[in-house]
Short mmCIF file of C-alpha atoms in Angstrom, two decimals:
data_model
loop_
_atom_site.label_atom_id
_atom_site.label_comp_id
_atom_site.label_asym_id
_atom_site.label_seq_id
_atom_site.Cartn_x
_atom_site.Cartn_y
_atom_site.Cartn_z
CA MET A 60 -0.06 0.05 0.17
CA MET A 61 1.55 3.20 -1.21
CA ARG A 62 1.64 6.32 0.94
CA ARG A 63 -0.04 9.17 -0.47
CA ILE A 64 1.83 12.56 -0.31
CA ALA A 65 -0.35 15.85 0.83
CA VAL A 66 1.42 19.06 -0.22
CA LEU A 67 0.50 21.89 2.27
CA ASP A 68 1.86 25.55 1.63
CA ALA A 69 3.39 27.21 4.68
CA PRO A 70 4.32 30.74 3.32
CA THR A 71 5.68 32.57 6.25
CA ASN A 72 8.64 35.09 6.35
CA LEU A 73 7.44 36.15 9.80
CA GLY A 74 10.66 34.67 11.18
CA LEU A 75 13.43 36.37 9.14
CA ARG A 76 15.09 40.06 9.41
CA PRO A 77 14.25 42.45 6.25
CA PRO A 78 16.47 42.05 3.72
CA THR A 79 16.33 46.30 3.34
CA SER A 80 14.40 48.62 5.37
CA THR A 81 11.81 48.89 2.72
CA SER A 82 11.41 45.35 1.62
CA ALA A 83 10.07 41.94 3.03
CA PRO A 84 11.84 38.48 2.58
CA GLY A 85 10.89 36.59 -0.46
CA CYS A 86 10.84 32.94 0.64
CA GLY A 87 7.02 33.45 1.38
CA LYS A 88 7.03 32.91 -2.74
CA ALA A 89 8.85 29.68 -2.50
CA PRO A 90 5.96 27.49 -2.60
CA GLY A 91 4.05 28.73 -5.40
CA ALA A 92 7.45 28.59 -7.41
CA LEU A 93 7.90 25.14 -6.62
CA ARG A 94 4.23 24.71 -7.75
CA ASP A 95 4.85 26.42 -11.00
CA HIS A 96 7.30 23.85 -11.67
CA GLY A 97 4.60 20.89 -11.31
CA LEU A 98 5.93 19.53 -8.09
CA LEU A 99 2.49 18.12 -6.79
CA ALA A 100 1.63 16.79 -10.55
CA ARG A 101 5.23 15.05 -10.31
CA LEU A 102 4.58 13.92 -7.00
CA ARG A 103 1.07 12.59 -7.96
CA ALA A 104 0.25 14.67 -4.43
CA ARG A 105 -2.73 16.13 -2.85
CA ASP A 106 -3.33 19.40 -2.49
CA ALA A 107 -3.68 20.22 0.98
CA GLY A 108 -3.79 23.84 0.35
CA CYS A 109 -2.19 26.93 1.87
CA LEU A 110 -1.95 28.32 5.56
CA THR A 111 -2.01 32.16 5.07
CA PRO A 112 0.57 34.08 7.49
CA PRO A 113 -0.26 37.27 8.99
CA ARG A 114 1.15 40.49 7.42
CA TYR A 115 4.70 40.98 7.63
CA ASP A 116 5.47 44.03 9.73
CA PRO A 117 8.20 44.25 12.23
CA GLY A 118 6.97 47.69 13.09
CA ASP A 119 9.22 49.71 15.89
CA TRP A 120 10.95 46.34 16.93
CA ARG A 121 14.33 46.74 18.42
CA PRO A 122 17.15 44.29 19.49
CA GLY A 123 16.21 43.79 23.35
CA ASP A 124 12.62 43.29 22.47
CA GLY A 125 12.43 39.55 22.45
CA VAL A 126 11.74 37.42 19.22
CA CYS A 127 10.04 39.77 16.24
CA HIS A 128 6.71 38.58 15.34
CA ALA A 129 6.11 36.14 18.34
CA PRO A 130 2.65 36.54 18.67
CA GLU A 131 2.11 36.05 15.17
CA ILE A 132 4.59 33.19 14.78
CA SER A 133 3.03 31.71 18.08
CA ASN A 134 -0.64 31.75 16.46
CA TYR A 135 0.62 30.54 13.22
CA SER A 136 2.47 27.73 14.50
CA VAL A 137 -0.97 26.55 16.31
CA ALA A 138 -3.03 26.80 12.91
CA LEU A 139 -0.09 25.03 11.20
CA ALA A 140 0.28 22.03 13.58
CA ASP A 141 -3.56 21.59 13.57
CA ARG A 142 -3.01 21.20 9.24
CA ILE A 143 -0.45 18.68 9.94
CA GLY A 144 -2.39 16.68 12.43
CA ALA A 145 -5.05 16.48 10.16
CA ILE A 146 -3.02 15.24 7.28
CA ILE A 147 -1.47 12.51 9.51
CA ASP A 148 -4.82 11.52 10.25
CA ARG A 149 -5.72 10.67 7.03
CA GLY A 150 -2.97 8.20 7.18
CA GLU A 151 -1.04 10.94 4.62
CA PHE A 152 2.76 11.97 4.31
CA PRO A 153 2.93 15.65 5.02
CA LEU A 154 5.11 17.92 2.66
CA VAL A 155 5.33 21.16 4.28
CA LEU A 156 6.54 24.16 1.62
CA GLY A 157 7.88 26.77 3.59
CA GLY A 158 8.53 29.71 4.22
CA ASP A 159 11.00 30.60 6.74
CA CYS A 160 12.28 28.09 9.06
CA SER A 161 10.05 29.06 11.76
CA VAL A 162 7.65 26.45 10.27
CA LEU A 163 9.58 24.23 12.30
CA LEU A 164 7.57 25.41 15.50
CA GLY A 165 4.21 24.48 13.88
CA SER A 166 5.61 20.71 12.58
CA ALA A 167 7.12 20.63 16.29
CA LEU A 168 4.06 21.03 17.80
CA ALA A 169 1.85 18.65 15.96
CA MET A 170 4.73 16.31 16.62
CA HIS A 171 4.54 16.45 19.99
CA ARG A 172 0.62 16.21 20.20
CA LEU A 173 1.19 13.13 18.16
CA GLY A 174 3.99 11.59 20.73
CA GLU A 175 1.61 12.17 23.60
CA ALA A 176 -1.58 10.44 21.81
CA VAL A 177 0.70 7.57 21.23
CA GLY A 178 2.79 7.64 24.34
CA GLY A 179 5.75 7.76 22.75
CA ARG A 180 8.37 10.36 21.51
CA ILE A 181 8.92 11.97 18.20
CA GLY A 182 12.46 12.57 17.00
CA LEU A 183 13.84 15.29 14.64
CA VAL A 184 16.29 14.97 11.93
CA PHE A 185 17.48 18.65 11.14
CA VAL A 186 18.89 18.99 7.86
CA ASP A 187 20.32 22.68 7.74
CA GLY A 188 23.29 24.61 6.45
CA HIS A 189 23.34 26.63 9.85
CA SER A 190 22.75 25.43 13.53
CA ASP A 191 20.15 27.97 14.40
CA PHE A 192 21.12 27.47 18.12
CA ARG A 193 20.97 30.90 19.02
CA HIS A 194 19.00 31.45 22.54
CA PRO A 195 19.35 33.80 25.53
CA GLY A 196 21.79 31.83 26.89
CA ASN A 197 24.36 32.11 24.19
CA ALA A 198 23.45 35.11 22.85
CA SER A 199 23.10 39.17 23.65
CA TYR A 200 19.80 39.13 22.21
CA VAL A 201 17.56 37.03 20.03
CA GLY A 202 15.36 38.70 16.96
CA ALA A 203 14.89 36.25 14.13
CA ALA A 204 13.01 32.88 15.05
CA ALA A 205 14.24 31.30 11.54
CA GLY A 206 17.95 31.63 13.20
CA GLU A 207 16.80 30.18 16.61
CA ASP A 208 14.28 27.64 15.85
CA LEU A 209 16.59 24.71 16.84
CA ALA A 210 16.46 26.36 19.88
CA LEU A 211 12.88 27.07 20.33
CA VAL A 212 12.26 23.78 19.47
CA THR A 213 14.36 22.46 22.09
CA GLY A 214 12.92 24.38 24.93
CA ARG A 215 15.38 27.22 24.77
CA GLY A 216 13.86 30.86 24.58
CA GLN A 217 10.81 32.47 25.31
CA ALA A 218 7.98 30.70 26.69
CA ASP A 219 5.19 32.04 23.91
CA LEU A 220 7.23 30.19 21.35
CA ALA A 221 9.32 27.47 23.32
CA ALA A 222 6.17 26.68 25.35
CA ILE A 223 2.96 26.60 22.93
CA GLU A 224 0.41 25.10 25.02
CA GLY A 225 2.28 24.24 28.14
CA ARG A 226 4.39 21.91 25.83
CA ARG A 227 8.28 22.57 26.30
CA PRO A 228 10.49 21.21 24.77
CA TYR A 229 8.81 19.77 21.63
CA PHE A 230 11.95 17.65 20.97
CA ARG A 231 13.98 16.46 23.44
CA ASP A 232 17.89 17.19 22.84
CA ILE A 233 18.76 13.59 22.66
CA ASP A 234 16.01 13.08 20.16
CA VAL A 235 17.52 15.49 17.73
CA VAL A 236 19.90 14.92 14.65
CA VAL A 237 21.32 17.40 13.13
CA LEU A 238 22.98 16.88 9.78
CA GLY A 239 24.78 19.08 6.92
CA ILE A 240 26.03 22.21 9.36
CA ARG A 241 29.13 23.98 8.10
CA ALA A 242 32.10 22.95 10.21
CA GLN A 243 32.98 26.07 11.47
CA ASP A 244 29.45 26.67 12.81
CA GLU A 245 29.05 29.09 15.49
CA TYR A 246 26.87 27.04 17.98
CA ARG A 247 28.37 23.33 17.28
CA LEU A 248 29.67 23.65 20.96
CA ASP A 249 26.57 24.39 22.59
CA LEU A 250 25.00 21.69 20.22
CA GLN A 251 27.64 18.90 21.63
CA ALA A 252 27.32 20.54 25.25
CA ALA A 253 23.62 20.10 24.80
CA GLY A 254 24.00 16.19 23.81
CA ILE A 255 22.73 17.02 20.56
CA THR A 256 24.21 14.39 17.96
CA THR A 257 25.78 16.14 14.78
CA ARG A 258 27.19 15.35 11.87
CA PRO A 259 28.67 18.79 9.73
CA VAL A 260 29.14 18.39 6.00
CA PRO A 261 32.61 16.92 6.02
CA ALA A 262 31.59 13.80 8.20
CA LEU A 263 28.60 13.62 6.06
CA ARG A 264 30.54 13.69 2.90
CA ALA A 265 33.16 11.52 3.90
CA GLU A 266 30.39 8.78 5.04
CA GLY A 267 28.42 9.32 2.52
CA ALA A 268 24.57 10.34 2.44
CA ALA A 269 23.16 6.90 2.05
CA ARG A 270 25.05 5.82 4.93
CA THR A 271 24.45 9.17 6.67
CA ALA A 272 20.54 8.71 6.62
CA GLN A 273 20.78 5.28 7.77
CA TRP A 274 22.86 6.46 10.59
CA ALA A 275 20.68 9.35 11.55
CA HIS A 276 17.45 6.84 11.76
CA GLU A 277 19.66 4.40 14.05
CA GLN A 278 20.21 7.52 16.47
CA LEU A 279 16.83 8.01 16.99
CA ALA A 280 15.60 4.23 17.48
CA ASP A 281 14.05 4.72 20.75
CA CYS A 282 11.54 7.48 19.27
CA ALA A 283 8.13 6.39 17.75
CA GLY A 284 9.20 8.38 14.56
CA TYR A 285 10.66 11.23 13.31
CA TRP A 286 10.04 14.66 11.28
CA VAL A 287 12.33 15.63 8.50
CA HIS A 288 13.45 19.55 8.37
CA ILE A 289 15.16 20.47 5.42
CA ASP A 290 16.59 24.43 4.54
CA VAL A 291 17.90 24.09 1.55
CA ASP A 292 20.77 26.73 2.47
CA VAL A 293 22.37 22.87 3.50
CA LEU A 294 23.09 23.05 -0.36
CA ASP A 295 26.52 24.70 -1.58
CA PRO A 296 25.88 28.16 -2.94
CA ALA A 297 27.92 27.67 -5.70
CA VAL A 298 24.87 25.01 -7.01
CA MET A 299 22.03 27.03 -4.88
CA PRO A 300 22.78 30.47 -3.97
CA ALA A 301 19.14 31.55 -3.98
CA VAL A 302 18.56 32.09 0.12
CA ASP A 303 19.19 34.73 2.49
CA ALA A 304 22.20 33.43 4.07
CA PRO A 305 24.47 31.40 1.64
CA ASP A 306 27.42 29.95 3.27
CA PRO A 307 30.23 27.93 1.51
CA GLY A 308 31.08 24.56 2.35
CA GLY A 309 27.51 22.79 1.56
CA ILE A 310 26.60 19.94 -0.02
CA ALA A 311 25.26 19.04 -3.51
CA PHE A 312 22.05 18.37 -5.25
CA ALA A 313 22.31 15.17 -5.59
CA GLU A 314 24.00 14.48 -1.91
CA LEU A 315 20.53 16.20 -0.75
CA GLU A 316 18.63 14.12 -2.93
CA ILE A 317 20.15 10.83 -1.77
CA LEU A 318 20.23 11.88 2.12
CA LEU A 319 16.26 12.77 1.58
CA ALA A 320 15.21 9.26 0.23
CA GLY A 321 17.29 7.37 2.97
CA LEU A 322 15.72 9.43 5.58
CA VAL A 323 11.98 8.86 3.92
CA ASP A 324 12.31 5.24 3.07
CA THR A 325 10.96 4.22 6.09
CA PRO A 326 7.42 4.16 7.89
CA HIS A 327 9.38 6.11 10.76
CA CYS A 328 9.56 8.94 8.80
CA LEU A 329 6.14 11.01 9.39
CA GLY A 330 6.89 14.04 7.34
CA VAL A 331 8.83 16.63 5.57
CA GLU A 332 9.23 20.41 5.43
CA LEU A 333 10.96 22.57 2.82
CA THR A 334 12.04 25.74 3.96
CA VAL A 335 14.65 29.36 3.02
CA PHE A 336 14.17 28.79 -0.88
CA ASP A 337 14.22 32.51 -2.06
CA PRO A 338 12.71 32.94 -5.53
CA ASP A 339 13.68 36.62 -5.38
CA TYR A 340 17.11 35.25 -5.88
CA ASP A 341 16.23 32.97 -8.59
CA LEU A 342 15.31 35.17 -11.83
CA ASP A 343 15.02 32.80 -14.28
CA GLY A 344 13.49 29.73 -12.22
CA SER A 345 16.36 27.55 -12.54
CA TYR A 346 16.99 26.69 -9.10
CA ALA A 347 13.10 26.24 -8.24
CA ALA A 348 13.38 23.59 -11.35
CA GLU A 349 16.34 21.95 -9.63
CA ILE A 350 14.79 21.86 -5.88
CA VAL A 351 11.78 20.28 -7.56
CA ASN A 352 13.90 17.97 -9.39
CA THR A 353 15.42 16.86 -6.22
CA VAL A 354 12.61 16.72 -4.31
CA VAL A 355 10.63 14.46 -6.61
CA ALA A 356 13.40 12.31 -6.97
CA GLY A 357 14.18 12.19 -2.70
CA LEU A 358 10.56 11.35 -2.08
CA ALA A 359 10.22 8.52 -4.38
CA PRO A 360 10.27 5.79 -1.68
CA VAL A 361 7.49 7.61 -0.07
CA SER A 362 4.98 6.98 -2.77
CA SER A 363 6.39 3.80 -4.40
CA PRO A 364 3.81 0.78 -4.51
CA SER A 365 6.16 -1.49 -1.58
CA ALA A 366 6.10 1.75 0.54
CA VAL A 367 4.41 0.85 4.50
CA PRO A 368 2.40 3.41 5.62
CA PRO A 369 3.06 3.94 9.27
CA ARG A 370 1.89 2.53 12.33
CA LEU A 371 2.30 4.00 15.76
CA LEU A 372 2.74 1.81 18.90
CA PRO A 373 3.66 2.54 22.39
CA PRO A 374 7.53 1.68 22.91
CA GLY A 375 7.90 -1.67 24.79
CA PRO A 376 9.26 -1.97 28.37
CA VAL A 377 12.77 -3.07 27.36
CA ALA A 378 15.52 -0.04 26.71
CA PRO A 379 17.73 -0.69 23.55
CA ALA A 380 21.46 -1.83 24.39
CA PRO A 381 23.42 1.25 24.32
CA ARG A 382 25.35 2.52 21.03
CA PRO A 383 28.66 3.63 21.89
CA GLY A 384 30.25 6.79 20.48
CA ASN A 385 26.97 8.76 19.65
CA GLY A 386 27.27 11.06 22.72
CA ARG A 387 24.56 9.52 24.57
CA ALA A 388 23.83 8.46 27.95
CA ALA A 389 24.61 4.27 28.08
CA GLU A 390 20.98 3.39 29.63
CA ARG A 391 17.77 5.34 29.36
CA THR A 392 14.46 5.15 30.98
CA VAL A 393 11.85 4.02 28.43
CA LEU A 394 8.51 5.02 29.02
CA PRO A 395 5.88 1.80 29.71
CA ALA A 396 3.02 1.29 27.20
CA PRO A 397 0.05 3.19 28.34
CA ALA A 398 -3.39 0.96 29.00
CA ALA A 399 -5.29 2.70 26.29
CA VAL A 400 -4.21 4.98 23.50
CA PRO A 401 -7.29 7.45 22.35
CA ALA A 402 -6.70 7.35 18.79
CA PRO A 403 -9.97 5.95 17.03
CA ALA A 404 -8.32 6.71 13.74
CA VAL A 405 -5.38 4.68 14.29
CA ALA A 406 -4.80 0.90 14.29
CA VAL A 407 -1.69 -0.48 16.05
CA GLU A 408 0.50 -3.42 14.82
CA PRO A 409 4.10 -4.14 15.55
CA ILE A 410 6.68 -3.97 12.79
CA GLY A 411 10.11 -5.85 11.96
CA PRO A 412 13.68 -4.92 13.22
CA ALA A 413 15.72 -2.13 12.23
CA LEU A 414 18.99 -2.80 9.81
CA THR A 415 21.80 -2.84 10.91
CA PRO A 416 27.47 22.35 13.95
CA ASP A 417 26.40 28.83 11.62
CA ASP A 418 26.00 31.75 10.22
CA GLU A 419 22.40 32.80 11.03
CA HIS A 420 19.55 33.82 9.02
CA ASP A 421 18.82 36.68 9.81
CA ASP A 422 21.30 39.36 11.53
CA ASP A 423 23.80 39.59 8.55
CA PRO A 424 22.92 41.41 4.92
CA ARG A 425 23.14 39.29 2.22
CA ARG A 426 26.78 38.66 0.70
CA ALA A 427 28.42 37.72 -1.98
CA THR A 428 29.81 34.00 -2.21
CA GLY A 429 32.54 32.28 -3.85
CA ALA A 430 32.34 29.27 -5.65
CA ALA A 431 33.17 26.20 -3.12
CA ASP A 432 34.61 22.88 -3.49
CA GLY A 433 32.21 20.48 -5.01
CA PRO A 434 31.95 16.96 -3.62
CA ASP A 435 34.89 14.74 -3.64
CA GLY A 436 34.11 11.98 -5.54
CA ALA A 437 31.39 10.20 -6.92
CA ALA A 438 28.04 10.00 -5.06
CA PRO A 439 26.49 6.62 -4.14
CA ALA A 440 24.26 5.31 -6.72
CA GLY A 441 21.31 5.59 -4.32
CA PRO A 442 20.11 5.35 -0.87
CA THR A 443 20.25 2.05 1.53
CA PRO A 444 16.45 0.83 1.86
CA SER A 445 15.56 0.54 5.69
CA THR A 446 12.58 -1.04 7.03
CA GLY A 447 12.86 1.38 10.30
CA PRO A 448 13.74 0.90 13.92
CA GLY A 449 11.13 -1.42 14.77
CA ARG A 450 9.20 0.94 17.14
CA LEU A 451 6.09 2.42 16.03
CA ARG A 452 4.08 2.97 12.69
CA ARG A 453 1.00 4.62 12.21
CA VAL A 454 -1.68 3.67 9.42
CA PRO A 455 -5.43 5.46 9.14
CA VAL A 456 -8.06 2.64 9.70
CA PRO A 457 -9.65 2.14 6.48
CA ASN A 458 -13.03 3.77 5.88
CA ASP A 459 -15.61 4.29 3.14
CA ASP A 460 -15.07 7.76 2.58
CA PRO A 461 -13.19 8.00 -1.03
CA PRO A 462 -10.07 9.96 -0.91
CA ALA A 463 -10.29 13.96 -1.56
CA GLU A 464 -9.23 15.00 -5.26
CA PRO A 465 -6.24 17.05 -5.90
CA GLY A 466 -7.12 20.71 -5.68
CA GLU A 467 -10.10 20.48 -3.57
CA ALA A 468 -8.42 22.51 -0.52
CA GLY A 469 -8.49 25.61 -3.37
CA PRO A 470 -5.86 27.57 -4.82
CA ALA A 471 -2.39 28.41 -2.91
CA GLY A 472 -1.68 31.86 -2.69
CA THR A 473 0.79 33.40 -0.38
CA GLY A 474 -1.46 36.01 1.04
CA LEU A 475 1.45 38.24 2.20
CA ASP A 476 1.27 42.17 2.17
CA ILE A 477 5.06 42.95 0.71
CA ALA A 478 6.05 46.10 1.17
#
């Protein structure tokens, strides 16, 4: 039974600083630009519509005022979590098209709700060129959520963003894997101190994208499932400069495709979000076309006839054996299964065993970048299929309602008021 992809536009730019005093960030146009290149048709995806964000208006915000647009981002995150949860409840695979990285707050809230419902934890695979780990504990001030999203979703920062609905953190530090940050990332030591597992670009490239995907999967073996965040600035600006903060030393499109395919080729992957592509820096649309090609190929395992829909089960009473060398505690407390899980639209069933640090998005102006070294050596032929860690999966209970047809959710406009 194949997994149907549902594409949801989240064209918010509220998490970024304005590129100039009279303009707004262009990443809110990204979903439309990707749709213009046939993304939905090529994925055979259901159109899950567009969640229109509030108006972008920093007003008289000044450093020291906390995160800019915080009330608007908080409200938007709740609405986005509702939409993502509804997609998962239909047994579909959500692909969220951002927008800036603040969309992660909505996804994180949805995952925390889901983890609570099934009595397990949901993990995060954070694929990004920057760690986005600025918070009041390591910076003189905070301001733009897109440069602080990983800190916020792991419980660091102001409560109206880091503890929506009283949920804090949305992801535990030990349930986060960071891939693709640059070797010189500003907050790499903070990530290490927090116990967040990372694989910067040099290590990712040395191990290979396919093996890295499997390794990330293994790091989250204690989780009920995981969400994948992809910021396209993980790509090297020599091949994809259309982002607000391009940094040399990134990966190539082929590597991102292989990495994505490996991450989603398991029923434990619950969904993917794509962020920070800025069509204002893509005058001829060539970068949008390349992103679409990569996403379509990378998500192929999701909709293949052999794909297995997720089934979620509470974790068993026996903790897994410690994994040496990953910086995690040797023993963990595993929650017992609850007596009953109130999930009328979910069937439960066990699955098989597993296969065996940042420039920021906001504070610096867009800068010129030189060519960076390309991949050292040929990329692997493709990802290694994975059957998942054997913890949890989720599928809908069959019903008599016919699936919605593509396009039923209406047109997907950005709704942004760009100054």
